[in-house]
Structures are given as structure tokens and as C-alpha cells.
């Protein structure tokens, strides 16, 4: 049973072109089938044996051909994609604090201005509103970007058919 690895298909294609080889020439040199080279260059999926054969041809280690998944890149992408949740959470906390610290005491008869003075003029509503708007804009941008990516993916898949 073979182990499968994810190779950097762009790097393999670049290395092949640097050697001025066609896919068929790389297949013959590596002792692989032409279909295997096509699959690797298309999506990067390869067996461990294929990875070793390509690494030997390019005089690299198999690890150097593997797709690098940088943890900082993944974390940053996650934050960009789902940071709007944090903005909405902050706005919820600010609105909650406003209700507890300002609104309820005011409704019970406390002086509204005195309540703000008590909390150092900290503006729960201002921060809550700003973080809500930031979260809403962030979410809107994410939806728009995802929509454009899916639209492009759909147009690419229909044009290749």
C-alpha cells in the first residue's frame, strides 16, 4: 500500500520547464507514466514512490517537492475569513455592559450623566456600534470575495467543458 503526499505542482512544473522537458520527457526520465506527470502537475497528488522518483530526477529531496503549508499563513487566512465573528462578539459585550452599567441603573432612577462619570465617560455604545459596523463590513467583504471566487470557479468549470 502506497502512502500519498501532496506535492507542490507549480514547483514541479517550473522545474520541468527549467530543464526544457515536456511532460513525456519528464515521465521517461523519472520512469513514470505520462498520466502520472499530468496528475501531479494538475493537483499535486502523488504516491511516495512518485515523489522519490521526481526528487531524484531534479536532484532534490522529496520534502523539497512537497507543498509547504505554513502555519502562520493558515492562521492569518483563518483570521481574515472569520474575524468578523470577533467584531460581533466585542459589540455584543459592549452592548451588554451598556445595559448592565448604564441603562439598568438609569431606569432605576440613577442620574444618567452620573453613570457615565462613574465609568470614566467610557462609551459602551460608541465602541459597541463601531465594532458592530466593522464586523458587518468585514462579513460583507468576505461574502463578496467568496461570491466572486465561486463565480470565477463556475465560469472556469463551464468553459473547460
N, CA and C atoms as an extended XYZ file, in Angstrom:
483
Properties=species:S:1:pos:R:3:atomname:S:1:resname:S:1:resid:I:1 pbc="F F F"
N         0.839       -1.171        0.000 N   UNK     1
C         0.000        0.000        0.000 CA  UNK     1
C         0.889        1.242        0.000 C   UNK     1
N         0.635        2.145       -0.906 N   UNK     2
C         1.447        3.350       -1.053 CA  UNK     2
C         0.921        4.474       -0.184 C   UNK     2
N         1.838        5.268        0.329 N   UNK     3
C         1.468        6.481        1.029 CA  UNK     3
C         1.334        7.597        0.009 C   UNK     3
N         0.369        8.482        0.222 N   UNK     4
C         0.171        9.593       -0.699 CA  UNK     4
C         0.631       10.884       -0.053 C   UNK     4
N         1.232       11.741       -0.862 N   UNK     5
C         1.723       13.032       -0.407 CA  UNK     5
C         1.188       14.106       -1.335 C   UNK     5
N         1.191       15.315       -0.849 N   UNK     6
C         0.765       16.463       -1.640 CA  UNK     6
C         2.017       17.212       -2.069 C   UNK     6
N         2.280       17.190       -3.376 N   UNK     7
C         3.453       17.869       -3.914 CA  UNK     7
C         3.071       19.263       -4.397 C   UNK     7
N         4.063       20.128       -4.471 N   UNK     8
C         3.866       21.483       -4.984 CA  UNK     8
C         3.854       21.408       -6.510 C   UNK     8
N         2.653       21.353       -7.086 N   UNK     9
C         2.531       21.149       -8.526 CA  UNK     9
C         3.145       22.294       -9.330 C   UNK     9
N         3.075       23.504       -8.818 N   UNK    10
C         3.670       24.654       -9.533 CA  UNK    10
C         5.197       24.531       -9.563 C   UNK    10
N         5.770       24.082       -8.456 N   UNK    11
C         7.224       23.926       -8.381 CA  UNK    11
C         7.693       22.834       -9.347 C   UNK    11
N         6.944       21.728       -9.407 N   UNK    12
C         7.328       20.639      -10.298 CA  UNK    12
C         7.245       21.082      -11.745 C   UNK    12
N         6.181       21.795      -12.071 N   UNK    13
C         6.045       22.296      -13.438 CA  UNK    13
C         7.167       23.286      -13.759 C   UNK    13
N         7.503       24.141      -12.813 N   UNK    14
C         8.582       25.105      -13.007 CA  UNK    14
C         9.924       24.393      -13.206 C   UNK    14
N        10.196       23.375      -12.405 N   UNK    15
C        11.442       22.625      -12.549 CA  UNK    15
C        11.508       21.915      -13.904 C   UNK    15
N        10.378       21.370      -14.334 N   UNK    16
C        10.332       20.692      -15.631 CA  UNK    16
C        10.622       21.684      -16.752 C   UNK    16
N        10.032       22.861      -16.671 N   UNK    17
C        10.253       23.871      -17.718 CA  UNK    17
C        11.675       24.419      -17.682 C   UNK    17
N        12.290       24.486      -16.492 N   UNK    18
C        13.684       24.929      -16.391 CA  UNK    18
C        14.623       23.960      -17.104 C   UNK    18
N        14.254       22.673      -17.086 N   UNK    19
C        15.053       21.667      -17.785 CA  UNK    19
C        14.655       21.541      -19.256 C   UNK    19
N        13.681       22.334      -19.666 N   UNK    20
C        13.174       22.316      -21.052 CA  UNK    20
C        12.653       20.929      -21.433 C   UNK    20
N        11.949       20.300      -20.525 N   UNK    21
C        11.391       18.976      -20.770 CA  UNK    21
C         9.891       19.083      -20.996 C   UNK    21
N         9.394       18.243      -21.854 N   UNK    22
C         7.951       18.087      -21.971 CA  UNK    22
C         7.507       17.147      -20.851 C   UNK    22
N         6.214       17.003      -20.684 N   UNK    23
C         5.718       16.073      -19.669 CA  UNK    23
C         6.142       14.647      -20.000 C   UNK    23
N         6.147       14.324      -21.297 N   UNK    24
C         6.554       12.983      -21.721 CA  UNK    24
C         8.019       12.729      -21.415 C   UNK    24
N         8.865       13.737      -21.652 N   UNK    25
C        10.295       13.579      -21.375 CA  UNK    25
C        10.561       13.418      -19.880 C   UNK    25
N         9.839       14.170      -19.057 N   UNK    26
C         9.988       14.021      -17.609 CA  UNK    26
C         9.528       12.631      -17.171 C   UNK    26
N         8.443       12.155      -17.753 N   UNK    27
C         7.932       10.828      -17.401 CA  UNK    27
C         8.954        9.752      -17.717 C   UNK    27
N         9.558        9.827      -18.894 N   UNK    28
C        10.558        8.832      -19.296 CA  UNK    28
C        11.786        8.921      -18.385 C   UNK    28
N        12.255       10.146      -18.119 N   UNK    29
C        13.436       10.345      -17.284 CA  UNK    29
C        13.215        9.836      -15.862 C   UNK    29
N        12.002       10.058      -15.330 N   UNK    30
C        11.701        9.640      -13.959 CA  UNK    30
C        11.225        8.193      -13.879 C   UNK    30
N        10.968        7.574      -15.024 N   UNK    31
C        10.466        6.207      -15.020 CA  UNK    31
C         9.005        6.125      -14.592 C   UNK    31
N         8.256        7.153      -14.920 N   UNK    32
C         6.841        7.219      -14.560 CA  UNK    32
C         5.992        7.294      -15.819 C   UNK    32
N         4.702        7.137      -15.657 N   UNK    33
C         3.821        7.264      -16.816 CA  UNK    33
C         3.526        8.737      -17.073 C   UNK    33
N         3.173        9.027      -18.317 N   UNK    34
C         2.826       10.390      -18.698 CA  UNK    34
C         1.592       10.858      -17.907 C   UNK    34
N         0.653        9.966      -17.693 N   UNK    35
C        -0.562       10.291      -16.940 CA  UNK    35
C        -0.230       10.678      -15.490 C   UNK    35
N         0.774       10.027      -14.912 N   UNK    36
C         1.188       10.364      -13.546 CA  UNK    36
C         1.726       11.787      -13.491 C   UNK    36
N         2.548       12.153      -14.462 N   UNK    37
C         3.101       13.515      -14.513 CA  UNK    37
C         1.972       14.527      -14.686 C   UNK    37
N         1.010       14.220      -15.542 N   UNK    38
C        -0.130       15.116      -15.751 CA  UNK    38
C        -0.910       15.313      -14.446 C   UNK    38
N        -1.159       14.217      -13.719 N   UNK    39
C        -1.910       14.294      -12.464 CA  UNK    39
C        -1.147       15.113      -11.423 C   UNK    39
N         0.154       14.874      -11.321 N   UNK    40
C         0.964       15.597      -10.340 CA  UNK    40
C         0.981       17.088      -10.660 C   UNK    40
N         1.123       17.444      -11.933 N   UNK    41
C         1.158       18.859      -12.296 CA  UNK    41
C        -0.214       19.515      -12.185 C   UNK    41
N        -1.268       18.713      -12.275 N   UNK    42
C        -2.606       19.280      -12.177 CA  UNK    42
C        -3.005       19.559      -10.734 C   UNK    42
N        -2.866       18.563       -9.848 N   UNK    43
C        -3.347       18.753       -8.480 CA  UNK    43
C        -2.335       18.433       -7.391 C   UNK    43
N        -1.160       17.963       -7.740 N   UNK    44
C        -0.109       17.711       -6.755 CA  UNK    44
C        -0.207       16.388       -6.029 C   UNK    44
N        -1.214       15.582       -6.309 N   UNK    45
C        -1.352       14.285       -5.643 CA  UNK    45
C        -0.364       13.288       -6.225 C   UNK    45
N         0.382       12.632       -5.354 N   UNK    46
C         1.379       11.661       -5.806 CA  UNK    46
C         1.611       10.619       -4.729 C   UNK    46
N         2.047        9.453       -5.176 N   UNK    47
C         2.447        8.430       -4.212 CA  UNK    47
C         3.840        8.775       -3.707 C   UNK    47
N         4.244        8.113       -2.653 N   UNK    48
C         5.571        8.332       -2.106 CA  UNK    48
C         6.645        7.928       -3.117 C   UNK    48
N         6.380        6.858       -3.863 N   UNK    49
C         7.327        6.407       -4.893 CA  UNK    49
C         7.476        7.449       -5.998 C   UNK    49
N         6.356        8.036       -6.421 N   UNK    50
C         6.407        9.088       -7.444 CA  UNK    50
C         7.195       10.283       -6.929 C   UNK    50
N         6.951       10.635       -5.676 N   UNK    51
C         7.666       11.751       -5.062 CA  UNK    51
C         9.176       11.499       -5.058 C   UNK    51
N         9.576       10.287       -4.705 N   UNK    52
C        11.001        9.938       -4.688 CA  UNK    52
C        11.600        9.968       -6.091 C   UNK    52
N        10.864        9.479       -7.079 N   UNK    53
C        11.364        9.448       -8.453 CA  UNK    53
C        11.553       10.862       -8.984 C   UNK    53
N        10.587       11.743       -8.748 N   UNK    54
C        10.711       13.130       -9.214 CA  UNK    54
C        11.833       13.858       -8.481 C   UNK    54
N        11.965       13.601       -7.191 N   UNK    55
C        13.040       14.233       -6.428 CA  UNK    55
C        14.403       13.808       -6.950 C   UNK    55
N        14.545       12.536       -7.305 N   UNK    56
C        15.820       12.045       -7.832 CA  UNK    56
C        16.148       12.707       -9.164 C   UNK    56
N        15.140       12.862      -10.013 N   UNK    57
C        15.367       13.479      -11.321 CA  UNK    57
C        15.808       14.932      -11.171 C   UNK    57
N        15.187       15.641      -10.248 N   UNK    58
C        15.517       17.058      -10.063 CA  UNK    58
C        16.642       17.275       -9.053 C   UNK    58
N        17.209       16.183       -8.532 N   UNK    59
C        18.295       16.226       -7.566 CA  UNK    59
C        17.912       17.026       -6.319 C   UNK    59
N        16.738       16.710       -5.803 N   UNK    60
C        16.222       17.321       -4.591 CA  UNK    60
C        15.786       16.217       -3.639 C   UNK    60
N        15.439       16.598       -2.431 N   UNK    61
C        14.852       15.625       -1.515 CA  UNK    61
C        13.340       15.619       -1.735 C   UNK    61
N        12.671       14.525       -1.434 N   UNK    62
C        11.207       14.509       -1.584 CA  UNK    62
C        10.514       15.606       -0.770 C   UNK    62
N        11.077       15.953        0.374 N   UNK    63
C        10.476       17.003        1.204 CA  UNK    63
C        10.508       18.361        0.511 C   UNK    63
N        11.532       18.588       -0.318 N   UNK    64
C        11.628       19.859       -1.024 CA  UNK    64
C        10.563       19.989       -2.115 C   UNK    64
N         9.998       18.884       -2.556 N   UNK    65
C         8.949       18.924       -3.575 CA  UNK    65
C         7.556       18.998       -2.961 C   UNK    65
N         7.464       18.725       -1.671 N   UNK    66
C         6.149       18.730       -1.042 CA  UNK    66
C         5.636       20.147       -0.866 C   UNK    66
N         4.321       20.236       -0.881 N   UNK    67
C         3.676       21.525       -0.710 CA  UNK    67
C         3.853       21.976        0.731 C   UNK    67
N         4.367       23.171        0.897 N   UNK    68
C         4.609       23.701        2.233 CA  UNK    68
C         3.346       24.386        2.728 C   UNK    68
N         2.826       23.949        3.859 N   UNK    69
C         1.669       24.606        4.468 CA  UNK    69
C         2.156       25.360        5.693 C   UNK    69
N         2.405       26.609        5.503 N   UNK    70
C         2.927       27.461        6.559 CA  UNK    70
C         1.830       27.754        7.571 C   UNK    70
N         2.073       27.446        8.828 N   UNK    71
C         1.050       27.590        9.860 CA  UNK    71
C         0.642       29.049       10.032 C   UNK    71
N         1.573       29.995        9.890 N   UNK    72
C         1.215       31.399       10.013 CA  UNK    72
C         0.257       31.800        8.904 C   UNK    72
N         0.484       31.283        7.702 N   UNK    73
C        -0.391       31.599        6.575 CA  UNK    73
C        -1.795       31.070        6.833 C   UNK    73
N        -1.891       29.865        7.354 N   UNK    74
C        -3.198       29.266        7.627 CA  UNK    74
C        -3.912       30.056        8.721 C   UNK    74
N        -3.198       30.417        9.767 N   UNK    75
C        -3.794       31.175       10.862 CA  UNK    75
C        -4.256       32.539       10.386 C   UNK    75
N        -3.440       33.216        9.588 N   UNK    76
C        -3.808       34.528        9.074 CA  UNK    76
C        -5.043       34.417        8.189 C   UNK    76
N        -5.085       33.405        7.326 N   UNK    77
C        -6.243       33.218        6.453 CA  UNK    77
C        -7.496       32.952        7.283 C   UNK    77
N        -7.358       32.184        8.352 N   UNK    78
C        -8.499       31.912        9.226 CA  UNK    78
C        -8.991       33.199        9.875 C   UNK    78
N        -8.062       34.021       10.366 N   UNK    79
C        -8.448       35.279       10.992 CA  UNK    79
C        -9.121       36.223       10.011 C   UNK    79
N        -8.614       36.272        8.795 N   UNK    80
C        -9.219       37.126        7.774 CA  UNK    80
C       -10.633       36.645        7.460 C   UNK    80
N       -10.796       35.336        7.358 N   UNK    81
C       -12.093       34.775        6.975 CA  UNK    81
C       -13.127       34.896        8.089 C   UNK    81
N       -12.721       34.706        9.360 N   UNK    82
C       -13.688       34.644       10.446 CA  UNK    82
C       -13.502       35.715       11.519 C   UNK    82
N       -12.722       36.747       11.240 N   UNK    83
C       -12.508       37.819       12.206 CA  UNK    83
C       -13.766       38.616       12.498 C   UNK    83
N       -14.708       38.608       11.574 N   UNK    84
C       -15.959       39.337       11.784 CA  UNK    84
C       -16.710       38.803       13.002 C   UNK    84
N       -16.517       37.519       13.308 N   UNK    85
C       -17.186       36.942       14.484 CA  UNK    85
C       -16.673       37.630       15.748 C   UNK    85
N       -15.370       37.884       15.802 N   UNK    86
C       -14.801       38.571       16.965 CA  UNK    86
C       -15.348       39.987       17.076 C   UNK    86
N       -15.501       40.670       15.937 N   UNK    87
C       -16.051       42.028       15.972 CA  UNK    87
C       -17.480       42.022       16.497 C   UNK    87
N       -18.291       41.056       16.068 N   UNK    88
C       -19.662       40.960       16.572 CA  UNK    88
C       -19.673       40.582       18.052 C   UNK    88
N       -18.744       39.733       18.467 N   UNK    89
C       -18.673       39.356       19.881 CA  UNK    89
C       -18.322       40.572       20.736 C   UNK    89
N       -17.380       41.380       20.283 N   UNK    90
C       -16.999       42.585       21.021 CA  UNK    90
C       -18.189       43.540       21.117 C   UNK    90
N       -18.916       43.695       20.005 N   UNK    91
C       -20.084       44.592       20.056 CA  UNK    91
C       -21.143       44.051       21.008 C   UNK    91
N       -21.326       42.742       21.048 N   UNK    92
C       -22.302       42.158       21.979 CA  UNK    92
C       -21.898       42.418       23.427 C   UNK    92
N       -20.615       42.273       23.722 N   UNK    93
C       -20.130       42.531       25.081 CA  UNK    93
C       -20.327       44.004       25.444 C   UNK    93
N       -19.997       44.891       24.513 N   UNK    94
C       -20.144       46.326       24.788 CA  UNK    94
C       -21.597       46.699       25.014 C   UNK    94
N       -22.499       46.179       24.188 N   UNK    95
C       -23.920       46.465       24.378 CA  UNK    95
C       -24.416       45.885       25.702 C   UNK    95
N       -23.940       44.695       26.047 N   UNK    96
C       -24.315       44.092       27.323 CA  UNK    96
C       -23.831       44.913       28.500 C   UNK    96
N       -22.600       45.381       28.430 N   UNK    97
C       -22.065       46.220       29.511 CA  UNK    97
C       -22.830       47.537       29.615 C   UNK    97
N       -23.238       48.084       28.487 N   UNK    98
C       -24.014       49.312       28.496 CA  UNK    98
C       -25.346       49.091       29.220 C   UNK    98
N       -25.979       47.966       28.934 N   UNK    99
C       -27.261       47.661       29.582 CA  UNK    99
C       -27.075       47.509       31.086 C   UNK    99
N       -26.045       46.750       31.473 N   UNK   100
C       -25.831       46.476       32.895 CA  UNK   100
C       -25.337       47.707       33.648 C   UNK   100
N       -24.370       48.424       33.094 N   UNK   101
C       -23.733       49.517       33.823 CA  UNK   101
C       -24.435       50.868       33.689 C   UNK   101
N       -25.120       51.094       32.584 N   UNK   102
C       -25.689       52.421       32.344 CA  UNK   102
C       -27.214       52.392       32.320 C   UNK   102
N       -27.779       51.531       31.491 N   UNK   103
C       -29.210       51.566       31.261 CA  UNK   103
C       -30.019       51.128       32.479 C   UNK   103
N       -29.691       49.997       33.065 N   UNK   104
C       -30.477       49.484       34.204 CA  UNK   104
C       -30.437       50.452       35.385 C   UNK   104
N       -29.248       50.942       35.795 N   UNK   105
C       -29.249       51.919       36.900 CA  UNK   105
C       -30.029       53.197       36.566 C   UNK   105
N       -29.957       53.626       35.306 N   UNK   106
C       -30.692       54.825       34.904 CA  UNK   106
C       -32.193       54.575       34.993 C   UNK   106
N       -32.639       53.406       34.551 N   UNK   107
C       -34.056       53.065       34.634 CA  UNK   107
C       -34.527       52.958       36.082 C   UNK   107
N       -33.625       52.627       36.976 N   UNK   108
C       -33.972       52.516       38.406 CA  UNK   108
C       -33.886       53.867       39.106 C   UNK   108
N       -33.579       54.917       38.355 N   UNK   109
C       -33.606       56.256       38.941 CA  UNK   109
C       -32.265       56.927       39.089 C   UNK   109
N       -31.176       56.272       38.709 N   UNK   110
C       -29.858       56.904       38.830 CA  UNK   110
C       -29.726       57.995       37.768 C   UNK   110
N       -28.882       58.957       38.032 N   UNK   111
C       -28.644       60.052       37.101 CA  UNK   111
C       -27.816       59.515       35.919 C   UNK   111
N       -28.330       59.730       34.711 N   UNK   112
C       -27.672       59.211       33.509 CA  UNK   112
C       -26.249       59.761       33.380 C   UNK   112
N       -26.096       61.063       33.576 N   UNK   113
C       -24.770       61.680       33.460 CA  UNK   113
C       -23.833       61.163       34.552 C   UNK   113
N       -24.362       60.933       35.731 N   UNK   114
C       -23.537       60.411       36.827 CA  UNK   114
C       -23.052       59.000       36.521 C   UNK   114
N       -23.873       58.231       35.843 N   UNK   115
C       -23.461       56.872       35.481 CA  UNK   115
C       -22.268       56.909       34.516 C   UNK   115
N       -22.299       57.848       33.563 N   UNK   116
C       -21.157       57.966       32.655 CA  UNK   116
C       -19.926       58.441       33.396 C   UNK   116
N       -20.090       59.373       34.330 N   UNK   117
C       -18.961       59.857       35.123 CA  UNK   117
C       -18.381       58.731       35.970 C   UNK   117
N       -19.239       57.888       36.497 N   UNK   118
C       -18.806       56.762       37.314 CA  UNK   118
C       -17.884       55.826       36.534 C   UNK   118
N       -18.133       55.683       35.241 N   UNK   119
C       -17.342       54.783       34.399 CA  UNK   119
C       -16.312       55.535       33.546 C   UNK   119
N       -15.963       56.714       33.964 N   UNK   120
C       -14.912       57.470       33.285 CA  UNK   120
C       -15.272       57.852       31.859 C   UNK   120
N       -16.535       58.143       31.624 N   UNK   121
C       -17.014       58.508       30.288 CA  UNK   121
C       -16.703       57.439       29.248 C   UNK   121
N       -16.563       56.211       29.681 N   UNK   122
C       -16.330       55.112       28.733 CA  UNK   122
C       -17.605       54.900       27.938 C   UNK   122
N       -17.514       54.961       26.667 N   UNK   123
C       -18.688       54.937       25.799 CA  UNK   123
C       -18.932       53.528       25.267 C   UNK   123
N       -19.698       52.751       26.021 N   UNK   124
C       -20.026       51.393       25.604 CA  UNK   124
C       -20.735       51.380       24.254 C   UNK   124
N       -21.706       52.308       24.104 N   UNK   125
C       -22.461       52.335       22.851 CA  UNK   125
C       -21.585       52.692       21.664 C   UNK   125
N       -20.646       53.623       21.879 N   UNK   126
C       -19.758       54.013       20.786 CA  UNK   126
C       -18.894       52.835       20.339 C   UNK   126
N       -18.250       52.181       21.295 N   UNK   127
C       -17.398       51.046       20.948 CA  UNK   127
C       -18.209       49.871       20.418 C   UNK   127
N       -19.374       49.647       21.011 N   UNK   128
C       -20.242       48.577       20.524 CA  UNK   128
C       -20.706       48.834       19.106 C   UNK   128
N       -21.100       50.062       18.836 N   UNK   129
C       -21.552       50.424       17.486 CA  UNK   129
C       -20.441       50.341       16.459 C   UNK   129
N       -19.268       50.837       16.821 N   UNK   130
C       -18.131       50.793       15.894 CA  UNK   130
C       -17.735       49.354       15.599 C   UNK   130
N       -17.655       48.522       16.627 N   UNK   131
C       -17.274       47.122       16.380 CA  UNK   131
C       -18.353       46.384       15.600 C   UNK   131
N       -19.619       46.751       15.796 N   UNK   132
C       -20.692       46.136       15.015 CA  UNK   132
C       -20.563       46.514       13.538 C   UNK   132
N       -20.309       47.778       13.267 N   UNK   133
C       -20.148       48.227       11.870 CA  UNK   133
C       -18.930       47.561       11.238 C   UNK   133
N       -17.829       47.475       11.977 N   UNK   134
C       -16.631       46.802       11.465 CA  UNK   134
C       -16.946       45.343       11.147 C   UNK   134
N       -17.624       44.664       12.055 N   UNK   135
C       -17.995       43.269       11.817 CA  UNK   135
C       -18.896       43.114       10.619 C   UNK   135
N       -19.856       44.006       10.462 N   UNK   136
C       -20.780       43.939        9.330 CA  UNK   136
C       -20.044       44.164        8.010 C   UNK   136
N       -19.169       45.160        7.965 N   UNK   137
C       -18.392       45.424        6.745 CA  UNK   137
C       -17.474       44.243        6.446 C   UNK   137
N       -16.818       43.711        7.470 N   UNK   138
C       -15.920       42.564        7.326 CA  UNK   138
C       -16.665       41.361        6.752 C   UNK   138
N       -17.843       41.077        7.316 N   UNK   139
C       -18.656       39.973        6.824 CA  UNK   139
C       -19.093       40.214        5.386 C   UNK   139
N       -19.485       41.437        5.060 N   UNK   140
C       -19.914       41.763        3.699 CA  UNK   140
C       -18.783       41.553        2.698 C   UNK   140
N       -17.591       41.978        3.066 N   UNK   141
C       -16.435       41.797        2.176 CA  UNK   141
C       -16.157       40.311        1.973 C   UNK   141
N       -16.208       39.523        3.057 N   UNK   142
C       -15.989       38.079        2.934 CA  UNK   142
C       -17.020       37.425        2.031 C   UNK   142
N       -18.279       37.811        2.173 N   UNK   143
C       -19.328       37.245        1.317 CA  UNK   143
C       -19.077       37.630       -0.130 C   UNK   143
N       -18.711       38.882       -0.387 N   UNK   144
C       -18.450       39.336       -1.747 CA  UNK   144
C       -17.267       38.588       -2.358 C   UNK   144
N       -16.184       38.439       -1.597 N   UNK   145
C       -14.994       37.743       -2.099 CA  UNK   145
C       -15.319       36.274       -2.388 C   UNK   145
N       -16.041       35.614       -1.483 N   UNK   146
C       -16.439       34.221       -1.711 CA  UNK   146
C       -17.335       34.093       -2.933 C   UNK   146
N       -18.258       35.034       -3.090 N   UNK   147
C       -19.149       35.014       -4.251 CA  UNK   147
C       -18.355       35.148       -5.551 C   UNK   147
N       -17.402       36.071       -5.574 N   UNK   148
C       -16.583       36.271       -6.773 CA  UNK   148
C       -15.742       35.034       -7.073 C   UNK   148
N       -15.196       34.407       -6.030 N   UNK   149
C       -14.372       33.205       -6.216 CA  UNK   149
C       -15.222       32.064       -6.766 C   UNK   149
N       -16.428       31.886       -6.230 N   UNK   150
C       -17.312       30.821       -6.723 CA  UNK   150
C       -17.773       31.106       -8.145 C   UNK   150
N       -18.028       32.358       -8.429 N   UNK   151
C       -18.439       32.752       -9.781 CA  UNK   151
C       -17.318       32.457      -10.783 C   UNK   151
N       -16.090       32.784      -10.400 N   UNK   152
C       -14.938       32.522      -11.263 CA  UNK   152
C       -14.731       31.016      -11.436 C   UNK   152
N       -14.874       30.270      -10.322 N   UNK   153
C       -14.717       28.822      -10.372 CA  UNK   153
C       -15.789       28.207      -11.270 C   UNK   153
N       -17.008       28.694      -11.179 N   UNK   154
C       -18.099       28.199      -12.013 CA  UNK   154
C       -17.845       28.494      -13.477 C   UNK   154
N       -17.370       29.711      -13.782 N   UNK   155
C       -17.100       30.063      -15.172 CA  UNK   155
C       -15.938       29.257      -15.731 C   UNK   155
N       -14.941       28.950      -14.889 N   UNK   156
C       -13.817       28.133      -15.330 CA  UNK   156
C       -14.246       26.691      -15.599 C   UNK   156
N       -15.124       26.157      -14.754 N   UNK   157
C       -15.559       24.774      -14.940 CA  UNK   157
C       -16.481       24.639      -16.137 C   UNK   157
N       -17.296       25.656      -16.436 N   UNK   158
C       -18.169       25.570      -17.611 CA  UNK   158
C       -17.414       25.830      -18.902 C   UNK   158
N       -16.350       26.656      -18.827 N   UNK   159
C       -15.578       26.904      -20.043 CA  UNK   159
C       -14.678       25.731      -20.413 C   UNK   159
N       -14.304       24.901      -19.419 N   UNK   160
C       -13.447       23.744      -19.715 CA  UNK   160
C       -14.245       22.561      -20.215 C   UNK   160
N       -15.572       22.628      -20.105 N   UNK   161
C       -16.416       21.514      -20.552 CA  UNK   161
C       -16.671       21.573      -22.010 C   UNK   161
